[in-house]
Tab-separated table of C-alpha atoms and ligand atoms in Angstrom:
chain	number	residue	atom	x	y	z
A	1032	MET	CA	0.000	0.000	0.000
A	1033	GLU	CA	1.311	3.459	-0.917
A	1034	PRO	CA	2.662	5.155	2.224
A	1035	LYS	CA	1.006	8.421	3.226
A	1036	THR	CA	3.547	9.802	5.655
A	1037	PHE	CA	7.324	9.751	5.924
A	1038	TYR	CA	9.961	10.409	8.558
A	1039	ILE	CA	13.664	10.972	7.850
A	1040	ARG	CA	16.380	10.917	10.486
A	1041	THR	CA	19.669	12.464	9.429
A	1042	TYR	CA	23.077	11.570	10.808
A	1043	GLY	CA	26.416	13.183	9.965
A	1044	CYS	CA	27.422	16.105	7.817
A	1045	GLN	CA	25.741	19.033	6.049
A	1046	MET	CA	25.797	17.120	2.757
A	1047	ASN	CA	23.562	14.520	4.401
A	1048	GLU	CA	21.271	17.283	5.652
A	1049	LEU	CA	20.967	18.563	2.086
A	1050	ASP	CA	20.343	15.036	0.743
A	1051	THR	CA	17.573	14.693	3.332
A	1052	GLU	CA	15.982	17.913	2.062
A	1053	VAL	CA	16.188	16.616	-1.524
A	1054	MET	CA	14.606	13.274	-0.528
A	1055	ALA	CA	11.872	15.115	1.384
A	1056	GLY	CA	11.205	17.090	-1.822
A	1057	ILE	CA	10.947	13.885	-3.901
A	1058	LEU	CA	8.523	12.347	-1.404
A	1059	ALA	CA	6.453	15.537	-1.106
A	1060	LYS	CA	6.082	15.578	-4.921
A	1061	ARG	CA	4.820	12.010	-4.642
A	1062	GLY	CA	2.111	13.242	-2.268
A	1063	LEU	CA	3.527	12.028	1.042
A	1064	ALA	CA	3.363	14.218	4.136
A	1065	GLN	CA	6.436	14.630	6.325
A	1066	THR	CA	6.115	13.946	10.037
A	1067	GLU	CA	8.571	14.567	12.854
A	1068	GLU	CA	7.026	11.678	14.805
A	1069	GLU	CA	8.661	8.410	13.871
A	1070	ASN	CA	5.744	6.343	15.217
A	1071	LYS	CA	3.262	8.036	12.898
A	1072	ALA	CA	5.221	7.445	9.673
A	1073	ASP	CA	4.475	4.737	7.066
A	1074	LEU	CA	7.919	5.208	5.519
A	1075	LEU	CA	11.068	5.587	7.622
A	1076	ILE	CA	14.378	6.665	6.126
A	1077	PHE	CA	17.678	6.699	7.990
A	1078	ASN	CA	20.202	8.894	6.202
A	1079	THR	CA	23.411	7.577	7.671
A	1080	CYS	CA	27.049	8.544	8.222
A	1081	SER	CA	30.182	6.388	8.222
A	1082	ILE	CA	32.776	8.939	9.263
A	1083	ARG	CA	32.899	7.846	12.888
A	1084	ASP	CA	32.463	4.418	14.375
A	1085	LEU	CA	30.060	5.874	16.934
A	1086	ALA	CA	27.765	7.269	14.225
A	1087	GLU	CA	27.527	3.811	12.637
A	1088	ARG	CA	26.894	2.036	15.909
A	1089	LYS	CA	24.126	4.500	16.773
A	1090	VAL	CA	22.224	3.898	13.552
A	1091	MET	CA	22.751	0.112	13.643
A	1092	GLY	CA	21.355	0.110	17.188
A	1093	LYS	CA	18.345	2.139	16.106
A	1094	LEU	CA	17.640	-0.058	13.073
A	1095	GLY	CA	18.016	-3.237	15.139
A	1096	GLN	CA	15.525	-1.860	17.639
A	1097	LEU	CA	12.995	-1.218	14.835
A	1098	GLY	CA	13.294	-4.862	13.739
A	1099	ARG	CA	12.264	-6.033	17.183
A	1100	GLN	CA	9.063	-4.011	17.076
A	1101	THR	CA	6.096	-6.206	16.165
A	1102	LYS	CA	3.719	-3.374	15.319
A	1103	ARG	CA	2.371	-2.611	11.823
A	1104	LYS	CA	4.581	-3.154	8.794
A	1105	ARG	CA	6.319	0.013	7.670
A	1106	ILE	CA	8.737	0.602	4.833
A	1107	ILE	CA	12.281	1.163	6.082
A	1108	GLY	CA	15.078	2.599	3.945
A	1109	VAL	CA	18.753	3.143	4.709
A	1110	THR	CA	20.487	5.885	2.731
A	1111	GLY	CA	23.782	7.788	3.025
A	1112	CYS	CA	27.399	6.704	3.484
A	1113	MET	CA	26.662	3.556	5.485
A	1114	ALA	CA	24.476	2.366	2.620
A	1115	ASN	CA	27.461	2.690	0.251
A	1116	ALA	CA	29.820	1.045	2.703
A	1117	LYS	CA	27.644	-1.946	3.633
A	1118	LYS	CA	25.457	-2.402	0.527
A	1119	GLU	CA	23.357	-5.629	0.534
A	1120	SER	CA	25.228	-6.959	3.570
A	1121	LEU	CA	22.926	-4.679	5.589
A	1122	PHE	CA	20.025	-7.030	4.801
A	1123	GLN	CA	21.786	-9.923	6.555
A	1124	LYS	CA	21.923	-8.096	9.875
A	1125	LEU	CA	18.715	-6.147	9.317
A	1126	PRO	CA	16.287	-8.305	7.301
A	1127	HIS	CA	13.405	-5.883	7.997
A	1128	VAL	CA	15.100	-3.105	5.954
A	1129	ASP	CA	13.355	-2.693	2.576
A	1130	PHE	CA	15.835	-0.658	0.614
A	1131	VAL	CA	19.425	0.542	0.683
A	1132	LEU	CA	20.172	3.651	-1.353
A	1133	GLY	CA	23.691	5.069	-1.607
A	1134	THR	CA	24.704	8.723	-1.592
A	1135	ASN	CA	24.977	8.691	-5.390
A	1136	ASN	CA	21.480	7.250	-5.878
A	1137	ILE	CA	19.226	9.746	-4.139
A	1138	HIS	CA	17.556	10.409	-7.520
A	1139	ASP	CA	16.440	6.728	-7.557
A	1140	LEU	CA	14.276	7.095	-4.447
A	1141	ASP	CA	10.965	7.270	-6.320
A	1142	THR	CA	11.748	4.254	-8.541
A	1143	VAL	CA	13.084	2.135	-5.700
A	1144	LEU	CA	10.019	2.889	-3.614
A	1145	ASP	CA	7.794	1.790	-6.524
A	1146	GLU	CA	9.766	-1.433	-6.894
A	1147	VAL	CA	9.539	-2.244	-3.181
A	1148	LEU	CA	5.794	-1.545	-3.182
A	1149	HIS	CA	5.076	-3.593	-6.318
A	1150	THR	CA	7.335	-6.586	-5.682
A	1151	GLY	CA	7.551	-6.695	-1.886
A	1152	GLU	CA	11.256	-7.422	-2.375
A	1153	GLN	CA	14.319	-5.666	-1.004
A	1154	ARG	CA	16.218	-3.287	-3.249
A	1155	VAL	CA	19.768	-1.909	-3.217
A	1156	ARG	CA	21.388	0.819	-5.375
A	1157	THR	CA	24.853	2.021	-4.514
A	1158	ASP	CA	26.636	3.504	-7.543
A	1159	GLU	CA	30.298	4.307	-7.062
A	1160	ASP	CA	30.212	7.796	-8.530
A	1161	PHE	CA	27.763	10.672	-8.645
A	1162	TYR	CA	26.385	11.602	-12.052
A	1163	GLU	CA	22.718	12.391	-11.744
A	1164	GLU	CA	21.647	16.007	-11.307
A	1165	LEU	CA	19.193	16.223	-8.411
A	1166	ASP	CA	16.065	18.330	-8.221
A	1167	TYR	CA	17.383	20.819	-5.700
A	1168	VAL	CA	14.706	23.382	-6.507
A	1169	ALA	CA	12.042	20.968	-5.184
A	1170	ALA	CA	14.064	20.251	-2.010
A	1171	LYS	CA	12.062	20.760	1.190
A	1172	ARG	CA	14.271	23.227	3.026
A	1173	GLN	CA	14.381	23.163	6.820
A	1174	ASP	CA	15.526	26.746	7.257
A	1175	PRO	CA	13.736	29.785	5.764
A	1176	TYR	CA	16.805	32.055	5.402
A	1177	LYS	CA	19.887	29.838	5.067
A	1178	ALA	CA	20.302	27.106	2.476
A	1179	TYR	CA	22.914	24.549	1.530
A	1180	VAL	CA	23.842	24.367	-2.142
A	1181	SER	CA	25.825	21.396	-3.424
A	1182	ILE	CA	28.578	22.347	-5.875
A	1183	ILE	CA	30.801	19.252	-5.920
A	1184	ARG	CA	30.402	15.695	-4.702
A	1185	GLY	CA	32.969	13.063	-3.825
A	1186	CYS	CA	36.645	13.434	-2.996
A	1187	ASP	CA	39.913	12.558	-4.750
A	1188	LYS	CA	42.264	13.304	-1.869
A	1189	TYR	CA	42.348	9.861	-0.207
A	1190	CYS	CA	43.412	10.831	3.291
A	1191	THR	CA	44.397	7.516	4.831
A	1192	TYR	CA	41.891	7.689	7.710
A	1193	CYS	CA	38.826	8.737	5.701
A	1194	VAL	CA	36.063	6.640	4.126
A	1195	VAL	CA	34.602	9.432	1.997
A	1196	PRO	CA	36.426	8.622	-1.286
A	1197	TYR	CA	35.137	5.046	-0.949
A	1198	THR	CA	31.565	5.899	0.057
A	1199	ARG	CA	30.961	8.999	-2.074
A	1200	GLY	CA	33.256	8.308	-5.001
A	1201	LYS	CA	35.436	10.611	-7.061
A	1202	GLU	CA	34.976	14.359	-7.389
A	1203	VAL	CA	32.180	15.448	-9.707
A	1204	SER	CA	31.599	19.203	-10.036
A	1205	ARG	CA	28.143	20.523	-10.717
A	1206	VAL	CA	27.560	22.640	-13.811
A	1207	GLN	CA	27.898	26.341	-12.935
A	1208	LYS	CA	24.674	27.330	-14.733
A	1209	SER	CA	22.660	24.930	-12.593
A	1210	ILE	CA	24.230	26.263	-9.373
A	1211	LEU	CA	23.527	29.881	-10.363
A	1212	GLU	CA	19.924	29.068	-11.259
A	1213	GLU	CA	19.356	27.346	-7.939
A	1214	VAL	CA	20.865	30.236	-5.989
A	1215	LYS	CA	18.772	32.808	-7.924
A	1216	ASP	CA	15.678	30.752	-7.120
A	1217	LEU	CA	16.633	30.645	-3.421
A	1218	VAL	CA	17.196	34.417	-3.330
A	1219	GLN	CA	13.790	34.973	-4.924
A	1220	LYS	CA	12.278	32.780	-2.226
A	1221	GLY	CA	13.809	35.024	0.472
A	1222	TYR	CA	17.012	33.170	1.337
A	1223	ARG	CA	19.756	35.510	2.521
A	1224	GLU	CA	22.671	33.165	3.061
A	1225	ILE	CA	23.874	30.157	1.137
A	1226	THR	CA	26.560	27.674	2.088
A	1227	LEU	CA	28.287	26.011	-0.838
A	1228	LEU	CA	28.775	22.367	0.011
A	1229	GLY	CA	31.195	19.678	-1.017
A	1230	GLN	CA	33.654	17.306	0.614
A	1231	ASN	CA	36.251	19.597	-0.891
A	1232	VAL	CA	34.576	22.685	-2.354
A	1233	ASN	CA	37.762	24.380	-3.413
A	1234	SER	CA	38.530	21.549	-5.849
A	1235	TYR	CA	35.523	22.803	-7.798
A	1236	GLY	CA	36.055	22.643	-11.566
A	1237	LYS	CA	39.353	20.734	-11.460
A	1238	ASP	CA	37.639	17.573	-12.725
A	1239	GLN	CA	36.237	19.578	-15.678
A	1240	PRO	CA	39.235	21.507	-17.107
A	1241	GLN	CA	37.285	22.242	-20.290
A	1242	TRP	CA	34.983	24.567	-18.310
A	1243	GLY	CA	37.896	26.893	-17.583
A	1244	ALA	CA	36.200	27.821	-14.283
A	1245	LEU	CA	37.547	27.094	-10.834
A	1246	PHE	CA	36.107	27.699	-7.382
A	1247	HIS	CA	36.986	31.402	-7.174
A	1248	ASP	CA	35.423	31.950	-10.649
A	1249	LEU	CA	32.163	30.511	-9.346
A	1250	LEU	CA	32.323	32.835	-6.334
A	1251	TYR	CA	32.685	35.896	-8.591
A	1252	GLU	CA	29.613	34.782	-10.569
A	1253	LEU	CA	27.585	34.203	-7.402
A	1254	ASP	CA	28.500	37.627	-6.070
A	1255	LYS	CA	26.754	39.198	-9.084
A	1256	ILE	CA	23.363	37.787	-7.994
A	1257	GLU	CA	21.293	40.674	-6.748
A	1258	GLY	CA	19.889	40.161	-3.262
A	1259	LEU	CA	22.345	37.438	-2.280
A	1260	THR	CA	23.754	38.776	0.967
A	1261	ARG	CA	26.045	36.024	2.173
A	1262	VAL	CA	28.012	33.115	0.753
A	1263	ARG	CA	29.934	30.565	2.817
A	1264	PHE	CA	31.635	27.350	1.839
A	1265	LEU	CA	32.287	24.019	3.508
A	1266	THR	CA	34.655	22.257	3.598
A	1267	SER	CA	38.067	23.035	2.149
A	1268	HIS	CA	41.352	21.250	1.704
A	1269	PRO	CA	44.380	23.456	2.539
A	1270	VAL	CA	46.151	22.470	-0.682
A	1271	ASP	CA	43.339	23.983	-2.754
A	1272	ILE	CA	43.123	27.251	-0.811
A	1273	THR	CA	44.683	29.536	-3.398
A	1274	ARG	CA	45.691	33.188	-3.475
A	1275	ASN	CA	42.797	33.738	-5.906
A	1276	LEU	CA	40.382	32.374	-3.312
A	1277	MET	CA	41.890	34.543	-0.577
A	1278	GLU	CA	41.537	37.630	-2.797
A	1279	ALA	CA	37.933	36.689	-3.512
A	1280	ILE	CA	37.252	36.640	0.243
A	1281	ARG	CA	38.809	40.103	0.499
A	1282	ASP	CA	37.046	41.547	-2.554
A	1283	LEU	CA	33.563	40.023	-2.767
A	1284	PRO	CA	30.986	41.678	-0.502
A	1285	SER	CA	28.862	38.511	-0.328
A	1286	LEU	CA	31.664	36.164	0.684
A	1287	CYS	CA	31.926	35.751	4.477
A	1288	GLU	CA	35.283	36.185	6.182
A	1289	HIS	CA	35.278	32.736	7.698
A	1290	VAL	CA	37.364	29.859	6.379
A	1291	HIS	CA	37.361	26.291	7.576
A	1292	PHE	CA	41.027	25.405	7.137
A	1293	PRO	CA	41.447	21.858	8.505
A	1294	LEU	CA	44.967	21.174	9.783
A	1295	GLN	CA	44.324	17.641	11.157
A	1296	ALA	CA	47.798	17.318	12.724
A	1297	GLY	CA	50.693	19.629	13.575
A	1298	SER	CA	53.491	17.211	12.703
A	1299	SER	CA	54.662	16.932	9.093
A	1300	ARG	CA	55.465	13.254	9.621
A	1301	VAL	CA	51.923	12.530	10.822
A	1302	LEU	CA	50.493	14.650	7.999
A	1303	ARG	CA	52.465	12.545	5.513
A	1304	LYS	CA	51.145	9.344	7.087
A	1305	MET	CA	47.635	10.827	6.854
A	1306	HIS	CA	48.308	11.591	3.167
A	1307	ARG	CA	47.298	15.210	3.674
A	1308	ILE	CA	49.729	16.289	0.911
A	1309	TYR	CA	51.013	19.398	2.710
A	1310	THR	CA	53.621	19.937	5.388
A	1311	LYS	CA	53.163	21.903	8.575
A	1312	GLU	CA	55.369	24.644	7.109
A	1313	GLU	CA	53.301	24.911	3.899
A	1314	TYR	CA	50.124	25.086	5.960
A	1315	PHE	CA	51.508	27.856	8.188
A	1316	GLU	CA	52.638	29.813	5.107
A	1317	LYS	CA	49.116	29.708	3.698
A	1318	ILE	CA	47.591	30.824	6.980
A	1319	ALA	CA	50.046	33.756	7.079
A	1320	LEU	CA	49.183	34.723	3.498
A	1321	LEU	CA	45.434	34.493	4.184
A	1322	ARG	CA	45.803	36.690	7.275
A	1323	GLU	CA	47.827	39.186	5.289
A	1324	ILE	CA	45.198	39.379	2.539
A	1325	VAL	CA	42.123	39.160	4.822
A	1326	PRO	CA	43.266	40.458	8.250
A	1327	ASN	CA	39.837	40.022	9.899
A	1328	VAL	CA	39.350	36.415	8.725
A	1329	ALA	CA	37.973	33.905	11.241
A	1330	LEU	CA	39.497	30.448	11.044
A	1331	GLY	CA	38.119	27.010	11.781
A	1332	THR	CA	39.884	23.674	11.851
A	1333	ASP	CA	39.564	19.922	12.338
A	1334	MET	CA	42.207	18.084	14.337
A	1335	ILE	CA	42.688	14.400	14.993
A	1336	VAL	CA	44.702	13.201	17.987
A	1337	GLY	CA	46.052	9.710	18.523
A	1338	PHE	CA	46.601	8.857	14.852
A	1339	PRO	CA	48.627	5.603	14.547
A	1340	THR	CA	52.251	6.102	15.677
A	1341	GLU	CA	51.646	9.681	16.904
A	1342	THR	CA	54.178	10.383	19.664
A	1343	GLU	CA	53.776	12.797	22.560
A	1344	GLU	CA	56.202	15.193	20.825
A	1345	GLU	CA	54.141	15.067	17.641
A	1346	PHE	CA	50.947	15.709	19.587
A	1347	CYS	CA	52.717	18.722	21.131
A	1348	GLU	CA	53.210	20.073	17.592
A	1349	THR	CA	49.420	19.958	17.136
A	1350	TYR	CA	49.007	21.674	20.497
A	1351	GLU	CA	51.519	24.354	19.521
A	1352	ALA	CA	49.755	24.896	16.190
A	1353	MET	CA	46.554	25.569	18.129
A	1354	CYS	CA	48.454	28.045	20.371
A	1355	GLU	CA	50.001	29.795	17.405
A	1356	ILE	CA	47.080	29.969	14.981
A	1357	ARG	CA	44.376	30.527	17.626
A	1358	TYR	CA	41.434	29.167	15.670
A	1359	ASP	CA	37.997	30.637	16.223
A	1360	ASN	CA	36.302	27.231	15.854
A	1361	ALA	CA	37.772	23.772	16.147
A	1362	PHE	CA	36.365	20.273	15.772
A	1363	LEU	CA	38.639	17.985	17.730
A	1364	TYR	CA	38.530	14.204	17.376
A	1365	THR	CA	40.279	11.178	18.764
A	1366	TYR	CA	41.319	8.803	15.998
A	1367	SER	CA	39.178	5.722	15.420
A	1368	PRO	CA	39.937	3.296	12.562
A	1369	ARG	CA	37.386	3.070	9.758
A	1370	LYS	CA	36.864	-0.101	7.784
A	1371	GLY	CA	38.034	0.100	4.180
A	1372	THR	CA	40.652	2.824	4.770
A	1373	PRO	CA	44.447	2.373	4.514
A	1374	ALA	CA	44.888	3.418	8.158
A	1375	LYS	CA	42.686	0.510	9.248
A	1376	ARG	CA	45.540	-1.818	8.246
A	1377	TRP	CA	47.900	-0.169	10.725
A	1378	ALA	CA	48.028	-0.901	14.420
A	1379	ASP	CA	45.812	1.516	16.329
A	1380	ASP	CA	48.709	1.836	18.725
A	1381	VAL	CA	47.989	4.971	20.744
A	1382	PRO	CA	46.192	3.720	23.872
A	1383	GLU	CA	42.652	5.054	24.369
A	1384	GLU	CA	43.557	6.774	27.658
A	1385	VAL	CA	46.430	8.589	25.917
A	1386	LYS	CA	44.128	9.653	23.056
A	1387	ASN	CA	41.547	10.890	25.546
A	1388	ASP	CA	44.147	12.770	27.561
A	1389	ARG	CA	45.489	14.503	24.421
A	1390	HIS	CA	41.942	15.326	23.358
A	1391	GLN	CA	41.144	16.857	26.751
A	1392	ARG	CA	44.313	18.964	26.748
A	1393	LEU	CA	43.644	20.269	23.257
A	1394	LEU	CA	40.002	20.942	24.048
A	1395	ALA	CA	40.891	22.877	27.207
A	1396	LEU	CA	43.361	24.959	25.213
A	1397	HIS	CA	40.858	25.693	22.485
A	1398	THR	CA	38.136	26.601	24.983
A	1399	GLN	CA	40.496	29.122	26.579
A	1400	ILE	CA	41.488	30.574	23.164
A	1401	SER	CA	37.874	30.750	22.064
A	1402	VAL	CA	36.878	32.695	25.213
A	1403	GLU	CA	39.816	35.079	24.778
A	1404	LYS	CA	38.942	35.660	21.122
A	1405	MET	CA	35.339	36.380	22.024
A	1406	GLN	CA	36.407	38.851	24.684
A	1407	GLU	CA	38.606	40.636	22.143
A	1408	LYS	CA	35.492	41.292	20.066
A	1409	ILE	CA	33.478	42.973	22.798
A	1410	GLY	CA	32.620	46.508	21.685
A	1411	GLU	CA	32.703	45.633	17.965
A	1412	LYS	CA	29.786	46.323	15.631
A	1413	VAL	CA	28.907	43.208	13.633
A	1414	GLU	CA	26.554	42.322	10.813
A	1415	VAL	CA	23.920	39.790	11.931
A	1416	LEU	CA	21.453	37.716	9.935
A	1417	VAL	CA	18.464	37.582	12.293
A	1418	GLU	CA	17.216	33.995	12.254
A	1419	ARG	CA	14.596	33.465	14.941
A	1420	ARG	CA	13.515	34.096	18.488
A	1421	ASN	CA	15.929	32.578	20.961
A	1422	LYS	CA	14.963	29.835	23.449
A	1423	ASP	CA	14.901	32.588	26.022
A	1424	ALA	CA	12.144	34.461	24.182
A	1425	ARG	CA	13.281	37.880	25.389
A	1426	TYR	CA	15.960	37.754	22.698
A	1427	LEU	CA	16.318	37.370	18.964
A	1428	LYS	CA	19.048	35.081	17.699
A	1429	GLY	CA	21.251	35.663	14.678
A	1430	LEU	CA	24.507	34.698	13.019
A	1431	THR	CA	27.522	36.896	12.302
A	1432	ARG	CA	29.551	36.704	9.083
A	1433	CYS	CA	32.245	34.969	11.159
A	1434	TRP	CA	29.843	32.197	12.171
A	1435	ARG	CA	29.102	33.256	15.725
A	1436	ASN	CA	25.671	33.288	17.342
A	1437	VAL	CA	24.482	36.590	18.768
A	1438	ILE	CA	21.417	37.274	20.895
A	1439	PHE	CA	19.906	40.711	21.385
A	1440	VAL	CA	16.601	42.353	22.228
A	1441	GLY	CA	14.483	43.137	19.172
A	1442	ASP	CA	11.158	42.882	17.437
A	1443	ASP	CA	9.939	39.825	15.452
A	1444	SER	CA	9.707	41.989	12.333
A	1445	LEU	CA	13.534	41.865	12.176
A	1446	ILE	CA	13.576	38.085	11.602
A	1447	GLY	CA	15.014	37.345	8.169
A	1448	THR	CA	16.751	40.710	7.885
A	1449	ILE	CA	20.373	41.799	8.191
A	1450	GLN	CA	21.061	44.098	11.162
A	1451	THR	CA	24.015	45.690	12.896
A	1452	VAL	CA	24.572	44.737	16.507
A	1453	LYS	CA	27.123	46.042	18.991
A	1454	LEU	CA	28.618	43.246	21.093
A	1455	HIS	CA	28.684	43.858	24.840
A	1456	GLY	CA	29.311	40.426	26.330
A	1457	HIS	CA	29.182	36.688	25.812
A	1458	SER	CA	27.874	33.588	27.464
A	1459	HIS	CA	29.708	30.389	26.467
A	1460	HIS	CA	29.879	30.531	22.651
A	1461	THR	CA	27.085	33.076	22.152
A	1462	PHE	CA	27.591	36.835	22.006
A	1463	LEU	CA	25.199	39.254	23.697
A	1464	GLY	CA	24.607	42.493	21.827
A	1465	ASN	CA	22.555	45.642	21.392
A	1466	LEU	CA	20.739	46.385	18.178
A	1467	LEU	CA	22.002	49.587	16.557
B	738	SF4	S1	39.928	15.644	1.919
B	738	SF4	FE1	40.537	13.829	3.103
B	738	SF4	S2	39.306	14.008	4.999
B	738	SF4	FE2	38.344	15.361	3.487
B	738	SF4	S3	36.752	14.090	2.509
B	738	SF4	FE3	38.603	13.922	1.237
B	738	SF4	S4	39.651	12.084	1.966
B	738	SF4	FE4	38.172	12.676	3.555
């Protein structure tokens, strides 16, 4: 029987969030209503992540639990990176799952659903590479003012700890015309900020040399769109952060002064073992150049501690990099081996307690730096995109160009607009301000 309602739970990264919005759009076109209550849905989709072991265990636990429920029969689908990694083997552990749809097969959702309904049999589609243009315009967006826009899928970098090149395939850039049309449509619908998404956005266009357009060229085209206030991008590889990109950040009014610049490790030996294809010195040179060209840039990073063979001295190089660069945001992880990656073949030889200790030390350092950096900004006037009323309803909540939350007293009519706010304090990671 054709399902009437659907529920999607999303795990993992922003690309998964966007894929969820696209799937919700496909199902809405089919006439299904979305529900936030899992128990009320006829169709359940779990859009999964394979980056961390914990993320996989969480979703496997959830799916196993659903199999033990003896209530009415519902259609259950598994999508996302875990679908690509496990393919039909998922059916052995989870025989109640009806379909498995990889990250490169989102466009097949309608067809696969038809096949499951008509045959009553399980279905699996997990193509290695992404080719099919998705209907992003029909995507059911979760946020009324900020939208994710996919510009490139897959990754060719092959960092030794990462499953992405194996789950999402090689880099495939999206045609510029299609990106510009989608962004124009979003602006017309009232969106103020877009985040360009890809596993490695700044590789954009390299797989299509005949286009003669790289990432910074796309940014210049986007900046011409009238009404587009803000552009961000996630995530970057340091090797592909070019002088042209830095100058675009300096010169384009729409482009936010915030760059996620993932270091991963402070030791060149560990970076080589990670296959990050840059040395510590090259990374530091690029940071210096970026700060010279865009002095007010805010920087984010990812760091992994406890990578196989990492010594205490090498960890200290990561710690010192944090001290020296003083990132505004940092995502700090302890290493965990992922099946199918080169690093999985090496001994995971840094004991868990050592990994946890290094993680705690780095986290404490970053927390201190983050507080100091926030205090330095007190008194500044910042541009804020007003998003909604805060949990504490006395305040409105918004986002700065440098990716910081700000709360301030104001009227609901300001929601969805850009305002200037003077910062007068902060609580944890949120600024407090006065509307000017
Ligand atoms: S650049 Fe490295 S860490 Fe990032 S998605 Fe590609 S392989 Fe993974």
